[in-house]
Tab-separated table of C-alpha atoms in Angstrom:
chain	number	residue	atom	x	y	z
A	989	MET	CA	-45.488	106.011	11.249
A	990	THR	CA	-47.631	109.005	12.010
A	991	GLU	CA	-49.768	108.707	15.080
A	992	LYS	CA	-52.530	110.915	13.750
A	993	HIS	CA	-53.413	108.722	10.816
A	994	GLU	CA	-56.862	109.716	9.681
A	995	SER	CA	-59.547	107.276	8.646
A	996	LEU	CA	-63.107	107.777	7.440
A	997	ASN	CA	-64.571	107.963	10.908
A	998	ASN	CA	-61.610	109.818	12.344
A	999	LYS	CA	-61.287	112.951	10.234
A	1000	LEU	CA	-58.730	115.642	10.975
A	1001	LYS	CA	-60.328	118.552	12.764
A	1002	VAL	CA	-59.642	122.017	11.380
A	1003	LEU	CA	-60.468	125.087	13.466
A	1004	LEU	CA	-61.052	128.223	11.437
A	1005	ILE	CA	-60.591	131.369	13.516
A	1006	GLU	CA	-62.056	134.108	11.336
A	1007	ASP	CA	-64.585	136.868	11.973
A	1008	GLU	CA	-66.164	137.175	8.535
A	1009	PRO	CA	-69.140	134.779	8.130
A	1010	ASN	CA	-68.601	134.701	4.362
A	1011	TRP	CA	-65.249	133.062	4.854
A	1012	HIS	CA	-66.781	130.474	7.124
A	1013	LYS	CA	-69.063	129.515	4.272
A	1014	THR	CA	-66.318	129.545	1.649
A	1015	ILE	CA	-63.915	127.366	3.597
A	1016	HIS	CA	-66.734	125.030	4.576
A	1017	ARG	CA	-67.695	124.625	0.938
A	1018	MET	CA	-64.123	124.045	-0.144
A	1019	LEU	CA	-63.527	121.315	2.403
A	1020	ARG	CA	-66.829	119.537	1.855
A	1021	GLY	CA	-66.200	115.934	0.947
A	1022	SER	CA	-62.539	116.181	2.017
A	1023	SER	CA	-60.970	114.307	4.901
A	1024	PHE	CA	-61.272	117.351	7.158
A	1025	ASP	CA	-63.949	118.301	9.641
A	1026	ILE	CA	-64.264	122.021	10.106
A	1027	GLU	CA	-65.319	124.104	13.083
A	1028	HIS	CA	-65.204	127.851	13.420
A	1029	ALA	CA	-64.649	130.552	15.971
A	1030	ASP	CA	-65.368	134.213	15.197
A	1031	CYS	CA	-62.886	135.732	17.621
A	1032	LEU	CA	-59.594	134.714	19.226
A	1033	ASP	CA	-61.004	134.155	22.707
A	1034	VAL	CA	-63.588	131.676	21.465
A	1035	GLY	CA	-60.914	130.010	19.315
A	1036	LEU	CA	-58.454	129.638	22.197
A	1037	LYS	CA	-61.179	128.170	24.393
A	1038	ARG	CA	-62.063	125.668	21.670
A	1039	ILE	CA	-58.364	124.692	21.307
A	1040	ALA	CA	-58.112	124.201	25.058
A	1041	GLU	CA	-61.009	121.729	24.943
A	1042	GLY	CA	-58.832	119.499	22.757
A	1043	GLY	CA	-59.326	117.503	19.585
A	1044	ILE	CA	-58.230	120.224	17.132
A	1045	ASP	CA	-55.522	119.081	14.707
A	1046	VAL	CA	-54.779	122.287	12.835
A	1047	VAL	CA	-55.775	125.975	12.964
A	1048	LEU	CA	-56.597	128.264	10.033
A	1049	LEU	CA	-55.956	131.679	11.479
A	1050	ASP	CA	-57.002	135.095	10.308
A	1051	LEU	CA	-54.656	137.607	11.943
A	1052	GLY	CA	-57.136	140.491	12.029
A	1053	LEU	CA	-59.780	139.564	14.571
A	1054	PRO	CA	-62.126	141.704	16.663
A	1055	ASP	CA	-60.141	140.919	19.813
A	1056	SER	CA	-56.608	140.660	18.406
A	1057	ARG	CA	-54.506	142.171	15.628
A	1058	GLU	CA	-51.666	141.062	13.401
A	1059	LEU	CA	-48.767	139.039	14.791
A	1060	ASP	CA	-50.156	139.273	18.304
A	1061	THR	CA	-52.904	136.912	17.186
A	1062	LEU	CA	-50.354	134.296	16.174
A	1063	ARG	CA	-48.250	134.792	19.295
A	1064	ARG	CA	-51.269	134.248	21.510
A	1065	VAL	CA	-52.213	130.995	19.772
A	1066	ASN	CA	-48.588	129.854	19.934
A	1067	ALA	CA	-48.362	130.664	23.617
A	1068	LYS	CA	-51.561	128.797	24.462
A	1069	ALA	CA	-50.951	125.855	22.130
A	1070	PRO	CA	-47.258	125.571	21.230
A	1071	GLU	CA	-47.796	122.230	19.495
A	1072	MET	CA	-50.639	123.371	17.223
A	1073	PRO	CA	-49.964	123.548	13.459
A	1074	ILE	CA	-51.123	126.942	12.149
A	1075	VAL	CA	-51.892	128.195	8.657
A	1076	VAL	CA	-52.260	131.971	8.537
A	1077	LEU	CA	-54.900	133.444	6.214
A	1078	THR	CA	-53.960	136.812	4.782
A	1079	GLY	CA	-55.309	139.490	2.549
A	1080	LEU	CA	-53.379	140.228	-0.591
A	1081	GLU	CA	-51.877	143.394	0.825
A	1082	ASP	CA	-50.105	141.941	3.811
A	1083	GLU	CA	-47.660	139.365	2.544
A	1084	THR	CA	-44.851	140.877	4.624
A	1085	ILE	CA	-46.793	140.094	7.760
A	1086	ALA	CA	-47.525	136.610	6.445
A	1087	ILE	CA	-43.837	135.914	6.005
A	1088	ARG	CA	-43.068	137.243	9.455
A	1089	ALA	CA	-45.827	135.006	10.786
A	1090	VAL	CA	-44.077	131.980	9.298
A	1091	GLN	CA	-40.777	133.160	10.805
A	1092	GLU	CA	-42.480	133.449	14.185
A	1093	GLY	CA	-43.852	129.938	14.172
A	1094	ALA	CA	-46.771	129.605	11.756
A	1095	GLN	CA	-46.245	126.596	9.496
A	1096	ASP	CA	-47.659	128.159	6.309
A	1097	TYR	CA	-49.741	131.052	4.994
A	1098	LEU	CA	-52.453	131.395	2.371
A	1099	PRO	CA	-53.618	134.533	0.589
A	1100	LYS	CA	-57.416	134.629	0.740
A	1101	THR	CA	-57.569	136.058	-2.752
A	1102	GLY	CA	-57.504	133.353	-5.349
A	1103	LEU	CA	-57.817	130.613	-2.764
A	1104	GLU	CA	-58.432	127.203	-4.303
A	1105	VAL	CA	-59.429	123.864	-2.854
A	1106	ASN	CA	-56.202	122.125	-3.822
A	1107	LEU	CA	-54.095	124.894	-2.362
A	1108	LEU	CA	-56.058	124.916	0.881
A	1109	VAL	CA	-55.886	121.149	1.344
A	1110	ARG	CA	-52.202	121.096	0.525
A	1111	ALA	CA	-51.426	123.910	2.974
A	1112	ILE	CA	-53.305	122.215	5.795
A	1113	ARG	CA	-51.547	118.901	5.249
A	1114	TYR	CA	-48.186	120.586	4.846
A	1115	ALA	CA	-48.672	122.542	8.084
A	1116	ILE	CA	-49.425	119.371	10.024
A	1117	GLU	CA	-46.392	117.550	8.657
A	1118	ARG	CA	-44.076	120.504	9.083
A	1119	LYS	CA	-45.145	120.992	12.690
A	1120	ARG	CA	-44.517	117.317	13.341
A	1121	GLY	CA	-41.011	117.713	11.903
A	1122	GLU	CA	-40.349	120.764	14.069
A	1123	GLU	CA	-41.433	118.869	17.157
A	1124	VAL	CA	-39.089	115.980	16.322
A	1125	VAL	CA	-36.174	118.418	16.044
A	1126	ARG	CA	-37.096	120.088	19.327
A	1127	GLU	CA	-37.429	116.759	21.077
A	1128	SER	CA	-34.079	115.496	19.812
A	1129	ASP	CA	-32.467	118.730	20.956
A	1130	ARG	CA	-33.946	118.285	24.395
A	1131	MET	CA	-32.783	114.666	24.486
A	1132	LYS	CA	-29.267	115.685	23.488
A	1133	SER	CA	-29.037	118.100	26.419
A	1134	GLU	CA	-30.471	115.526	28.773
A	1135	PHE	CA	-28.055	112.909	27.475
A	1136	ILE	CA	-25.105	115.202	28.156
A	1137	ALA	CA	-26.348	116.004	31.643
A	1138	ILE	CA	-26.909	112.353	32.549
A	1139	SER	CA	-23.749	110.998	30.995
A	1140	SER	CA	-21.620	113.640	32.632
A	1141	HIS	CA	-23.081	112.587	35.971
A	1142	GLU	CA	-22.355	108.948	35.196
A	1143	LEU	CA	-18.793	109.819	34.175
A	1144	ARG	CA	-18.057	111.699	37.358
A	1145	THR	CA	-18.707	108.769	39.657
A	1146	PRO	CA	-15.992	106.404	38.375
A	1147	LEU	CA	-13.715	109.400	37.921
A	1148	THR	CA	-14.086	110.164	41.626
A	1149	SER	CA	-12.982	106.677	42.638
A	1150	ILE	CA	-9.963	106.804	40.331
A	1151	ARG	CA	-8.937	110.230	41.511
A	1152	ASN	CA	-9.299	109.330	45.182
A	1153	ALA	CA	-7.311	106.117	44.728
A	1154	ILE	CA	-4.487	107.971	42.979
A	1155	ASP	CA	-4.532	110.741	45.601
A	1156	ILE	CA	-4.102	108.190	48.351
A	1157	VAL	CA	-1.043	106.572	46.792
A	1158	LEU	CA	0.410	109.860	45.577
A	1159	GLY	CA	-0.124	111.440	49.005
A	1160	GLU	CA	1.957	108.557	50.445
A	1161	THR	CA	-0.843	107.534	52.745
A	1162	THR	CA	-0.084	103.932	51.762
A	1163	GLY	CA	3.675	104.337	52.193
A	1164	LEU	CA	6.541	106.118	50.494
A	1165	ILE	CA	6.707	105.996	46.697
A	1166	ASN	CA	9.742	106.399	44.480
A	1167	GLU	CA	10.398	109.125	41.944
A	1168	ASN	CA	9.152	107.196	38.913
A	1169	GLN	CA	5.996	106.072	40.706
A	1170	ARG	CA	5.348	109.701	41.579
A	1171	ARG	CA	6.030	110.798	38.022
A	1172	PHE	CA	3.568	108.391	36.428
A	1173	LEU	CA	0.857	108.773	39.036
A	1174	SER	CA	1.157	112.527	38.510
A	1175	ILE	CA	0.522	111.988	34.815
A	1176	ALA	CA	-2.626	110.020	35.676
A	1177	ASP	CA	-3.706	112.691	38.169
A	1178	ARG	CA	-3.175	115.535	35.715
A	1179	ASN	CA	-5.156	113.783	33.027
A	1180	ILE	CA	-8.046	113.094	35.364
A	1181	SER	CA	-8.194	116.841	35.945
A	1182	ARG	CA	-8.276	117.353	32.184
A	1183	LEU	CA	-11.041	114.817	31.820
A	1184	SER	CA	-13.092	116.502	34.558
A	1185	ALA	CA	-12.591	119.862	32.877
A	1186	ILE	CA	-13.900	118.468	29.590
A	1187	ILE	CA	-16.983	117.100	31.328
A	1188	GLU	CA	-17.578	120.506	32.955
A	1189	ASN	CA	-17.252	122.171	29.551
A	1190	LEU	CA	-19.715	119.806	27.913
A	1191	LEU	CA	-22.222	120.486	30.660
A	1192	ASP	CA	-21.734	124.238	30.288
A	1193	ILE	CA	-22.280	123.982	26.558
A	1194	SER	CA	-25.437	121.983	26.876
A	1195	LYS	CA	-26.710	124.610	29.311
A	1196	ILE	CA	-25.712	127.524	27.083
A	1197	GLU	CA	-27.267	125.944	24.005
A	1198	SER	CA	-30.522	125.072	25.685
A	1199	ARG	CA	-30.530	128.517	27.333
A	1200	ARG	CA	-30.707	126.933	30.760
A	1201	LEU	CA	-27.554	128.599	32.063
A	1202	SER	CA	-28.584	130.438	35.186
A	1203	ILE	CA	-26.527	133.320	36.482
A	1204	GLU	CA	-26.885	135.183	39.734
A	1205	LEU	CA	-26.299	138.873	39.068
A	1206	LYS	CA	-24.847	140.910	41.911
A	1207	PRO	CA	-22.959	144.193	42.112
A	1208	LEU	CA	-19.282	143.264	42.342
A	1209	ASP	CA	-15.743	144.585	42.049
A	1210	LEU	CA	-13.991	143.001	39.093
A	1211	GLY	CA	-10.777	142.581	41.035
A	1212	VAL	CA	-12.250	139.834	43.215
A	1213	PRO	CA	-12.960	137.184	40.557
A	1214	LEU	CA	-9.850	138.338	38.668
A	1215	ASP	CA	-7.577	137.744	41.651
A	1216	MET	CA	-9.134	134.341	42.260
A	1217	ALA	CA	-8.539	133.426	38.624
A	1218	ILE	CA	-4.921	134.595	38.743
A	1219	ALA	CA	-4.335	132.663	41.977
A	1220	SER	CA	-5.637	129.444	40.437
A	1221	LEU	CA	-3.189	129.822	37.545
A	1222	THR	CA	-0.081	130.423	39.661
A	1223	SER	CA	1.566	127.123	38.806
A	1224	ARG	CA	1.110	127.783	35.080
A	1225	THR	CA	2.522	131.310	35.257
A	1226	LYS	CA	5.460	130.173	37.399
A	1227	GLU	CA	6.240	127.323	35.045
A	1228	LYS	CA	6.527	129.700	32.070
A	1229	ARG	CA	7.815	132.695	34.087
A	1230	ILE	CA	4.979	134.839	32.809
A	1231	SER	CA	3.886	137.928	34.693
A	1232	ILE	CA	0.298	139.113	34.678
A	1233	HIS	CA	-0.126	142.890	34.926
A	1234	LYS	CA	-3.391	144.354	36.174
A	1235	GLU	CA	-4.423	147.815	35.050
A	1236	ILE	CA	-7.716	148.347	36.794
A	1237	PRO	CA	-8.561	151.973	37.660
A	1238	SER	CA	-9.526	152.426	41.291
A	1239	ASP	CA	-12.629	154.405	40.312
A	1240	LEU	CA	-13.921	151.697	37.956
A	1241	PRO	CA	-17.693	151.333	38.425
A	1242	GLN	CA	-18.935	148.072	39.892
A	1243	ALA	CA	-19.980	145.398	37.432
A	1244	TYR	CA	-23.293	143.622	37.599
A	1245	GLY	CA	-22.412	139.972	37.186
A	1246	ASP	CA	-22.060	136.470	38.539
A	1247	SER	CA	-18.792	136.168	40.442
A	1248	ASP	CA	-18.251	132.449	39.718
A	1249	LYS	CA	-18.958	132.873	36.017
A	1250	LEU	CA	-16.637	135.903	35.811
A	1251	LYS	CA	-13.896	133.888	37.446
A	1252	GLN	CA	-14.494	131.197	34.839
A	1253	ILE	CA	-14.264	133.805	32.041
A	1254	PHE	CA	-10.969	135.176	33.431
A	1255	ILE	CA	-9.478	131.707	33.922
A	1256	SER	CA	-10.297	130.741	30.372
A	1257	LEU	CA	-8.966	133.943	28.774
A	1258	LEU	CA	-5.843	134.058	30.966
A	1259	ASP	CA	-5.164	130.367	30.403
A	1260	ASN	CA	-5.245	130.964	26.657
A	1261	ALA	CA	-3.039	134.043	27.005
A	1262	ILE	CA	-0.488	132.052	29.004
A	1263	LYS	CA	-0.638	129.194	26.529
A	1264	PHE	CA	0.221	131.439	23.569
A	1265	THR	CA	2.782	133.657	25.252
A	1266	PRO	CA	6.411	132.520	25.086
A	1267	GLU	CA	8.375	131.862	28.271
A	1268	GLY	CA	9.153	134.974	30.223
A	1269	GLY	CA	6.449	136.979	28.424
A	1270	GLN	CA	3.794	139.374	29.668
A	1271	VAL	CA	0.004	139.221	29.966
A	1272	TYR	CA	-2.066	142.353	30.599
A	1273	VAL	CA	-5.541	142.653	32.084
A	1274	SER	CA	-7.093	146.075	31.838
A	1275	ALA	CA	-10.538	147.527	32.422
A	1276	LYS	CA	-12.234	150.812	31.742
A	1277	ASP	CA	-15.585	152.504	31.615
A	1278	TYR	CA	-16.963	151.582	28.190
A	1279	GLU	CA	-18.075	154.743	26.370
A	1280	PRO	CA	-19.349	156.810	29.308
A	1281	GLY	CA	-23.116	156.886	29.469
A	1282	ARG	CA	-23.490	153.397	28.031
A	1283	ASP	CA	-23.551	151.671	31.433
A	1284	PHE	CA	-21.017	149.043	30.437
A	1285	ILE	CA	-17.492	148.153	31.559
A	1286	GLU	CA	-14.911	147.043	29.028
A	1287	ILE	CA	-12.340	144.440	30.082
A	1288	SER	CA	-9.365	143.282	28.027
A	1289	VAL	CA	-6.935	140.403	28.338
A	1290	ALA	CA	-3.889	140.861	26.112
A	1291	ASP	CA	-0.938	138.580	25.553
A	1292	THR	CA	2.458	139.001	23.914
A	1293	GLY	CA	2.246	135.767	21.990
A	1294	ALA	CA	2.256	134.633	18.393
A	1295	GLY	CA	-0.971	136.387	17.481
A	1296	ILE	CA	-3.844	135.097	15.391
A	1297	PRO	CA	-3.968	135.566	11.601
A	1298	ALA	CA	-6.976	137.573	10.384
A	1299	CYS	CA	-8.441	134.558	8.578
A	1300	GLU	CA	-8.603	132.636	11.865
A	1301	LEU	CA	-9.849	135.516	13.968
A	1302	GLU	CA	-13.487	135.220	12.999
A	1303	LYS	CA	-13.571	131.486	13.694
A	1304	ILE	CA	-12.089	131.362	17.161
A	1305	PHE	CA	-15.400	131.739	19.025
A	1306	GLU	CA	-16.947	128.819	17.165
A	1307	ARG	CA	-17.642	125.545	18.874
A	1308	PHE	CA	-14.851	122.953	18.568
A	1309	TYR	CA	-12.482	125.527	17.055
A	1310	GLN	CA	-8.897	124.247	17.047
A	1311	VAL	CA	-5.830	126.388	16.644
A	1312	PRO	CA	-3.874	125.258	13.559
A	1313	GLU	CA	-0.825	123.212	14.527
A	1314	SER	CA	1.492	125.810	13.035
A	1315	LEU	CA	0.505	128.288	15.777
A	1316	THR	CA	1.062	126.219	18.870
A	1317	ARG	CA	3.003	123.216	20.019
A	1318	GLU	CA	0.950	122.834	23.188
A	1319	ILE	CA	-1.540	120.048	23.803
A	1320	LYS	CA	-4.772	120.873	22.073
A	1321	GLY	CA	-7.955	121.383	24.041
A	1322	ALA	CA	-11.416	120.357	22.958
A	1323	GLY	CA	-11.991	123.735	21.328
A	1324	LEU	CA	-14.757	124.660	23.712
A	1325	GLY	CA	-13.146	127.362	25.880
A	1326	LEU	CA	-13.849	130.510	23.875
A	1327	PHE	CA	-17.260	129.247	22.808
A	1328	ILE	CA	-18.195	128.939	26.483
A	1329	VAL	CA	-16.664	132.316	27.346
A	1330	LYS	CA	-18.765	133.911	24.617
A	1331	GLY	CA	-21.881	132.166	25.951
A	1332	LEU	CA	-21.118	133.350	29.495
A	1333	VAL	CA	-20.474	136.950	28.404
A	1334	GLU	CA	-23.655	137.031	26.320
A	1335	THR	CA	-25.719	135.567	29.147
A	1336	HIS	CA	-24.606	138.635	31.119
A	1337	GLY	CA	-25.818	140.864	28.278
A	1338	GLY	CA	-22.289	141.743	27.160
A	1339	LYS	CA	-20.333	141.048	23.992
A	1340	ILE	CA	-16.839	139.798	23.219
A	1341	TRP	CA	-14.397	140.319	20.366
A	1342	ALA	CA	-10.741	139.726	19.552
A	1343	GLU	CA	-8.010	141.761	17.883
A	1344	SER	CA	-4.615	140.470	16.944
A	1345	GLU	CA	-1.401	141.204	15.161
A	1346	VAL	CA	0.680	138.249	14.063
A	1347	GLY	CA	3.994	138.208	15.900
A	1348	LYS	CA	2.906	140.787	18.492
A	1349	GLY	CA	0.029	139.250	20.382
A	1350	SER	CA	-3.719	139.034	20.766
A	1351	LYS	CA	-6.226	141.015	22.757
A	1352	PHE	CA	-9.612	139.725	23.878
A	1353	THR	CA	-12.101	142.335	24.988
A	1354	PHE	CA	-15.525	141.860	26.533
A	1355	THR	CA	-18.157	144.129	28.006
A	1356	LEU	CA	-20.219	143.667	31.128
A	1357	PRO	CA	-23.150	145.683	32.411
A	1358	GLN	CA	-22.307	148.206	35.115
A	1359	TYR	CA	-24.176	148.045	38.353
A	1360	THR	CA	-26.808	150.755	38.503
A	1361	PRO	CA	-29.607	150.945	41.072
A	1362	GLU	CA	-32.180	150.448	38.268
A	1363	ARG	CA	-30.583	147.116	37.346
A	1364	ALA	CA	-30.941	145.616	40.793
B	439	MET	CA	-8.858	112.028	73.853
B	440	ASP	CA	-11.230	109.790	71.946
B	441	LYS	CA	-10.989	109.649	68.185
B	442	LYS	CA	-13.575	111.750	66.343
B	443	ARG	CA	-16.107	109.603	64.493
B	444	ILE	CA	-17.168	110.256	60.925
B	445	LEU	CA	-20.082	108.657	59.100
B	446	ILE	CA	-19.370	108.217	55.375
B	447	VAL	CA	-22.446	107.702	53.197
B	448	ASP	CA	-22.030	106.741	49.533
B	449	ASP	CA	-23.631	103.938	47.541
B	450	GLU	CA	-20.435	103.704	45.478
B	451	LYS	CA	-18.394	101.336	47.606
B	452	ASP	CA	-15.136	102.351	45.872
B	453	ILE	CA	-15.656	105.998	46.755
B	454	ALA	CA	-16.649	105.207	50.345
B	455	ASP	CA	-13.568	102.959	50.675
B	456	THR	CA	-11.119	105.590	49.467
B	457	ILE	CA	-12.556	108.269	51.726
B	458	GLN	CA	-12.521	105.876	54.675
B	459	PHE	CA	-8.896	104.916	54.103
B	460	GLN	CA	-7.741	108.530	53.888
B	461	LEU	CA	-9.707	109.672	56.939
B	462	GLU	CA	-8.537	106.729	59.054
B	463	PHE	CA	-4.987	107.625	58.037
B	464	GLU	CA	-5.666	111.146	59.307
B	465	GLY	CA	-6.648	109.654	62.645
B	466	PHE	CA	-10.429	109.582	62.471
B	467	GLU	CA	-12.688	106.655	63.208
B	468	CYS	CA	-15.037	105.885	60.295
B	469	LEU	CA	-18.480	104.362	59.969
B	470	VAL	CA	-19.844	103.620	56.511
B	471	ALA	CA	-23.377	103.405	55.119
B	472	TYR	CA	-24.271	102.474	51.547
B	473	ASP	CA	-27.898	103.590	51.333
B	474	GLY	CA	-30.215	106.223	52.771
B	475	GLU	CA	-31.957	104.032	55.346
B	476	GLU	CA	-28.721	102.644	56.709
B	477	ALA	CA	-27.335	106.179	56.831
B	478	LEU	CA	-30.238	107.558	58.818
B	479	SER	CA	-30.288	104.707	61.307
B	480	LYS	CA	-26.501	104.810	61.817
B	481	ALA	CA	-26.573	108.594	62.215
B	482	LYS	CA	-29.208	108.324	64.941
B	483	LYS	CA	-27.742	105.293	66.702
B	484	GLU	CA	-24.066	106.271	66.587
B	485	ASN	CA	-24.396	110.067	66.781
B	486	PRO	CA	-21.172	110.716	64.769
B	487	ASP	CA	-19.143	113.926	64.985
B	488	LEU	CA	-19.507	114.611	61.247
B	489	ILE	CA	-21.294	113.137	58.235
B	490	ILE	CA	-20.035	112.970	54.646
B	491	LEU	CA	-23.198	112.512	52.654
B	492	ASP	CA	-23.704	111.637	49.001
B	493	ILE	CA	-26.938	112.950	47.465
B	494	MET	CA	-27.996	110.276	44.994
B	495	LEU	CA	-28.627	107.358	47.299
B	496	PRO	CA	-30.919	104.338	47.176
B	497	LYS	CA	-34.024	104.419	49.427
B	498	ILE	CA	-33.708	107.921	50.934
B	499	ASN	CA	-31.786	110.657	49.115
B	500	GLY	CA	-29.138	112.810	50.727
B	501	TYR	CA	-31.195	116.017	50.733
B	502	LYS	CA	-33.905	114.301	52.732
B	503	ILE	CA	-31.448	112.808	55.211
B	504	ALA	CA	-29.806	116.205	55.717
B	505	ARG	CA	-33.175	117.846	56.266
B	506	LEU	CA	-34.366	115.180	58.698
B	507	LEU	CA	-31.191	115.548	60.761
B	508	LYS	CA	-30.899	119.336	60.590
B	509	PHE	CA	-34.504	119.790	61.751
B	510	ASP	CA	-34.079	117.395	64.656
B	511	GLU	CA	-32.959	119.042	67.911
B	512	SER	CA	-30.855	116.014	68.878
B	513	TYR	CA	-28.828	115.862	65.650
B	514	LYS	CA	-28.843	119.313	64.138
B	515	GLN	CA	-25.385	120.148	65.509
B	516	ILE	CA	-23.713	117.371	63.442
B	517	PRO	CA	-21.810	119.024	60.555
B	518	ILE	CA	-22.773	117.632	57.154
B	519	ILE	CA	-20.572	117.709	54.048
B	520	MET	CA	-22.644	116.952	50.974
B	521	LEU	CA	-21.064	115.154	48.020
B	522	THR	CA	-22.580	115.264	44.592
B	523	ALA	CA	-21.892	114.552	40.961
B	524	ARG	CA	-24.610	116.998	40.004
B	525	THR	CA	-23.615	120.571	39.354
B	526	GLN	CA	-26.864	122.182	38.341
B	527	GLU	CA	-27.105	125.474	40.170
B	528	LYS	CA	-30.499	124.494	41.481
B	529	ASP	CA	-29.051	121.352	43.055
B	530	ILE	CA	-26.470	123.389	44.924
B	531	LYS	CA	-29.218	125.728	46.132
B	532	LEU	CA	-31.303	122.765	47.257
B	533	GLY	CA	-28.277	121.480	49.144
B	534	GLU	CA	-27.823	124.792	50.896
B	535	GLU	CA	-31.488	124.939	51.820
B	536	THR	CA	-31.350	121.567	53.543
B	537	GLY	CA	-28.876	123.062	55.990
B	538	ALA	CA	-25.797	121.127	54.898
B	539	ASN	CA	-22.598	122.872	56.028
B	540	GLU	CA	-20.529	122.253	52.905
B	541	TYR	CA	-21.135	121.195	49.364
B	542	VAL	CA	-18.470	119.286	47.398
B	543	THR	CA	-18.672	118.388	43.706
B	544	LYS	CA	-17.322	115.085	42.427
B	545	PRO	CA	-14.617	114.430	41.462
B	546	PHE	CA	-12.982	116.235	44.364
B	547	ASP	CA	-9.484	116.614	45.692
B	548	MET	CA	-8.876	114.372	48.697
B	549	ASP	CA	-6.725	116.952	50.490
B	550	MET	CA	-9.530	119.456	50.075
B	551	LEU	CA	-12.039	117.052	51.634
B	552	VAL	CA	-9.689	116.351	54.546
B	553	ALA	CA	-9.213	120.093	55.056
B	554	LEU	CA	-12.982	120.599	55.137
B	555	VAL	CA	-13.405	117.799	57.676
B	556	LYS	CA	-10.691	119.324	59.885
B	557	LYS	CA	-12.414	122.691	59.698
B	558	TYR	CA	-15.304	121.195	61.696
B	559	LEU	CA	-13.462	118.716	63.949
C-alpha cells in the first residue's frame, strides 16, 4: 500500500510556487475543505528553500517567476528535489511549453484559465501517483543492474575453480592424459570461456544501459588496438584460412578513444566477419578521415560472406538479435555483440551502421572522434 | 638454491587449492591463508617472496592488506598479484592505487598466472 496515506490530521502538503498574490488566494479557496494543506512561495528561491526543509508532498509550479523563467524553473526544482511530484501551472498561450515540461519530468500541467476545483484536485492526486510509479520503475531498473553486477560476480567464483581444475588436468600437471581425455576436457575448457564471455557481455550491457560505462579517452593510433584484436583471433583465422587485410593510411589522424574498448569493438566486429566468411575468404579493415573538417575518423570492417538481407539489416544492432538459421550454421551467440559494440561506439561519441549485399558480403562502419588539442 | 615461497590468499578453498597445486608443480613452496587476518599475519611472519591476493576476503579486504604491506618499509618489496571477480573500472583503479604489481580478473588462465608469477621470481 501507499506509504503516504493521508488521514484527517495528516493532510498532504501542497507548495504553490507562484508570484501573483491573486493566484495564492484562488488556489487557497479552491482547496479549502479538501484533504490538502497549502503553503506558498512567491519566487523560486523561497520555494526551493521550503522544499529543502521537508514535509512537502507535491508542488504546484508557475514557470514564470521573478527569479526564473520557463523550463529552467522546472529543471531547477527537479535538480534540487528529483523525487518531488510537480504540476505545472500555465497560461493559455503556452501549452507547448507545458507539454515540454511534462516531457522533462513534470507529472502534469494545468491551464490557469478555466481552472476548476475538481480538475485541480485530480491533477494533484494524479501527479503524486504518477511520480510514485516513475520511482518504482527507476528503482526496479537500478535493482536489475545491481542484480546483474552481483550475480556475475557470484558466477565468476565457481567458474574460476572449474577452470583452474580443468587447466591442471589438461596441462598434464597431474600426469599424462590420453587423446579422448584431452578432447573432452578441451570441450569443457572452451565452453567455460564461452560462459565467461557471456557474463562479461551481460555486465557490459548493464553498464551501457545504466549509463555507467566509463571510458578513458586518450589520443591513440588505431593500429595498436587493431593489431591486438587481430592477434587474439589468430586461431580462428588459421582454422578457417581467412586473411585479414589492413588498409590504414599512414597519415591517418590519431583517434581519441579508450584503447581497451576499441580492442573490444575490433574483436567483436572481426569475430563476426570471420564467422560469416567462408573458408579461405577475405576480411578487410580500412580507415579514413571522415569528411575532412568534421574531426572524425571512419573505420570499416568488411567481410566476403553471405551478406545480410535488407529486412534484417535494421535489426542487427538490437539487443538479443539472432541471425536467422538460414544464414549461418555456426553456434549462435547470445545476440549481444553488436548491441554492445553500438553502445561502446556511442559512448565515444561516434555512430555505427551496416551495409550489405546478399551473396557478396557485409560492411560495418563506425566513426570515432579525432584527437584534437581542444578535446584533451 | 632454496625454493621461492608464495603466499596464496583466497577465501574460496577450491581456488586456493588449484593455485597451490599448480605452483607447487612449478617448483614453488606455497603457504595458504583463507581470510584477511590470517593473510596479514602470515605475510609478516613468513615474509614470502610473492603474494597472490584475492580482494573480497573476510575480516580484512585485499585492498587494505596490499596497502598495509606496500606502505611498510619491511614488506613493500614483496610483489603482489591481486585476484578479483570484480571488473568495474573503479575497482581496477583502486587496485592500482594500493600499489599491487598485477591485477588478474577471475576466471583466469592458469598458465597466465604462472607466467606472471615467474615474471617476479
